[in-house]
């Protein structure tokens, strides 16, 4: 009887200890994963931190400090030189005008196209989707000549409006497909109710469908903002003869001379150009993640 009781106690003790060992194993695994992800995140973020660090160093300090992020002397005048002397105040305003205009046109156009593709059945619909998907594999540089010639004929070559239309006039296939995938999941009862209330296509789209696609719109806004803000080729062509219309990406050429480059000023300018992108992503982060998760789920 004692032996049976002893064996039962040993089994109970071993059983009680098993969750503790499993918990310790999960805890250790979690710590290992955290350390690995922290190292990967640091390697990913380090170039950004290095640019910010270089923006407050002098030209010699950038190369003499190696991989060190902490400057020996803080040179905040690099920012004032980039903002005032290099004209980045004007370039920042140009970038904001061009980017906001491009994003607005792309959102409305791609949302309308995605809505029509998802909700209407018409002849050649599948062919249209196939052509749109095929354009994703065509380099954008192939279209630069006809775009420039058409803009020149319309008198828009050296203007903000011409640059906005050129940037917004691309296929933007990813945005169209994101909207189409979202609108395909919307119940038809919403459209039927709007039709019974006397709403036409435009009213249904702008008052019901477009507000519903908030997460997708946030995703398209972020992606289009990044592509437009960092675009170099088209702004260079459209502002070649009008330097005062340059955007930030093109304006950084001011720091490159024939025989030397102002690396500290260039780093300060790059840091300034990153601020709007970071602020936009912080504001729209939750909606951006929801839009991407919804697109993957669909």
Short mmCIF file of C-alpha atoms in Angstrom, two decimals, residues 116-237:
data_model
loop_
_atom_site.label_atom_id
_atom_site.label_comp_id
_atom_site.label_asym_id
_atom_site.label_seq_id
_atom_site.Cartn_x
_atom_site.Cartn_y
_atom_site.Cartn_z
CA UNK A 116 -16.02 49.04 -61.74
CA UNK A 117 -13.88 45.93 -62.23
CA UNK A 118 -15.22 44.28 -59.07
CA UNK A 119 -18.93 45.18 -59.30
CA UNK A 120 -19.74 45.34 -63.01
CA UNK A 121 -19.70 42.64 -65.67
CA UNK A 122 -18.81 43.91 -69.15
CA UNK A 123 -17.28 42.57 -72.35
CA UNK A 124 -13.48 42.38 -72.15
CA UNK A 125 -13.33 42.58 -68.36
CA UNK A 126 -10.94 39.66 -67.98
CA UNK A 127 -8.83 40.92 -70.86
CA UNK A 128 -8.59 44.32 -69.18
CA UNK A 129 -7.45 42.77 -65.90
CA UNK A 130 -4.87 40.70 -67.76
CA UNK A 131 -3.51 43.74 -69.59
CA UNK A 132 -3.29 45.66 -66.33
CA UNK A 133 -1.41 42.81 -64.69
CA UNK A 134 0.96 42.57 -67.67
CA UNK A 135 1.88 46.25 -67.42
CA UNK A 136 3.47 45.57 -64.04
CA UNK A 137 6.38 43.89 -65.86
CA UNK A 138 7.05 46.78 -68.26
CA UNK A 139 9.84 49.16 -67.13
CA UNK A 140 8.55 52.68 -66.53
CA UNK A 141 11.50 54.14 -68.43
CA UNK A 142 9.98 52.97 -71.71
CA UNK A 143 7.13 55.45 -71.34
CA UNK A 144 9.22 58.52 -70.58
CA UNK A 145 9.59 59.68 -74.21
CA UNK A 146 5.86 59.69 -75.15
CA UNK A 147 4.96 61.21 -71.76
CA UNK A 148 7.43 64.05 -72.22
CA UNK A 149 6.35 64.67 -75.82
CA UNK A 150 2.66 64.72 -74.89
CA UNK A 151 3.31 67.05 -71.95
CA UNK A 152 5.31 69.35 -74.19
CA UNK A 153 2.48 69.49 -76.77
CA UNK A 154 0.01 70.37 -74.01
CA UNK A 155 2.31 73.02 -72.55
CA UNK A 156 2.70 71.17 -69.23
CA UNK A 157 6.33 70.10 -69.42
CA UNK A 158 7.83 72.63 -66.98
CA UNK A 159 4.96 72.87 -64.51
CA UNK A 160 3.78 71.19 -61.33
CA UNK A 161 0.52 70.20 -63.01
CA UNK A 162 2.36 68.38 -65.79
CA UNK A 163 4.52 66.51 -63.31
CA UNK A 164 1.48 65.55 -61.21
CA UNK A 165 -0.39 64.22 -64.25
CA UNK A 166 2.69 62.30 -65.43
CA UNK A 167 3.18 60.66 -62.04
CA UNK A 168 -0.51 59.91 -61.55
CA UNK A 169 -1.04 58.70 -65.10
CA UNK A 170 0.72 55.37 -64.69
CA UNK A 171 -1.04 52.05 -64.38
CA UNK A 172 -0.86 51.78 -60.57
CA UNK A 173 -2.02 48.20 -61.03
CA UNK A 174 -1.39 47.19 -57.43
CA UNK A 175 -3.71 49.92 -56.15
CA UNK A 176 -6.44 49.00 -58.65
CA UNK A 177 -6.27 45.33 -57.67
CA UNK A 178 -6.32 46.17 -53.95
CA UNK A 179 -9.51 48.17 -54.40
CA UNK A 180 -11.05 45.51 -56.67
CA UNK A 181 -10.36 42.79 -54.12
CA UNK A 182 -11.97 44.85 -51.38
CA UNK A 183 -15.07 45.90 -53.33
CA UNK A 184 -15.66 42.31 -54.44
CA UNK A 185 -16.37 41.44 -50.78
CA UNK A 186 -18.88 44.25 -50.16
CA UNK A 187 -22.51 43.00 -49.95
CA UNK A 188 -24.66 43.93 -52.94
CA UNK A 189 -27.45 45.02 -50.61
CA UNK A 190 -25.64 48.30 -50.02
CA UNK A 191 -25.79 49.19 -53.70
CA UNK A 192 -29.40 48.06 -53.97
CA UNK A 193 -30.38 50.22 -51.00
CA UNK A 194 -28.56 53.21 -52.49
CA UNK A 195 -30.28 52.63 -55.84
CA UNK A 196 -33.68 52.54 -54.15
CA UNK A 197 -32.87 55.88 -52.51
CA UNK A 198 -32.20 57.36 -55.93
CA UNK A 199 -28.39 57.40 -55.75
CA UNK A 200 -26.53 57.17 -59.03
CA UNK A 201 -23.09 55.76 -59.76
CA UNK A 202 -21.10 58.77 -58.54
CA UNK A 203 -23.11 59.24 -55.37
CA UNK A 204 -22.93 55.55 -54.53
CA UNK A 205 -19.22 55.50 -55.12
CA UNK A 206 -18.25 58.69 -53.27
CA UNK A 207 -20.77 58.49 -50.42
CA UNK A 208 -20.76 54.74 -49.70
CA UNK A 209 -18.05 52.72 -51.39
CA UNK A 210 -15.04 55.02 -51.07
CA UNK A 211 -15.57 55.73 -47.32
CA UNK A 212 -15.90 51.98 -46.69
CA UNK A 213 -12.45 51.33 -48.19
CA UNK A 214 -10.60 53.32 -45.52
CA UNK A 215 -7.87 50.71 -44.79
CA UNK A 216 -7.25 50.11 -48.51
CA UNK A 217 -7.12 53.86 -49.12
CA UNK A 218 -4.58 54.27 -46.31
CA UNK A 219 -2.44 51.55 -47.88
CA UNK A 220 -2.63 53.15 -51.33
CA UNK A 221 -1.87 56.58 -49.85
CA UNK A 222 1.27 55.32 -48.11
CA UNK A 223 2.57 53.38 -51.11
CA UNK A 224 1.82 56.17 -53.58
CA UNK A 225 3.31 58.78 -51.25
CA UNK A 226 6.54 56.79 -50.98
CA UNK A 227 6.80 56.22 -54.73
CA UNK A 228 6.07 59.86 -55.58
CA UNK A 229 8.16 61.43 -52.84
CA UNK A 230 11.23 59.39 -53.77
CA UNK A 231 10.75 59.53 -57.55
CA UNK A 232 13.78 60.99 -59.29
CA UNK A 233 13.55 60.35 -63.02
CA UNK A 234 10.31 62.13 -63.95
CA UNK A 235 10.89 65.17 -61.69
CA UNK A 236 14.39 65.52 -63.16
CA UNK A 237 13.02 65.60 -66.73
#
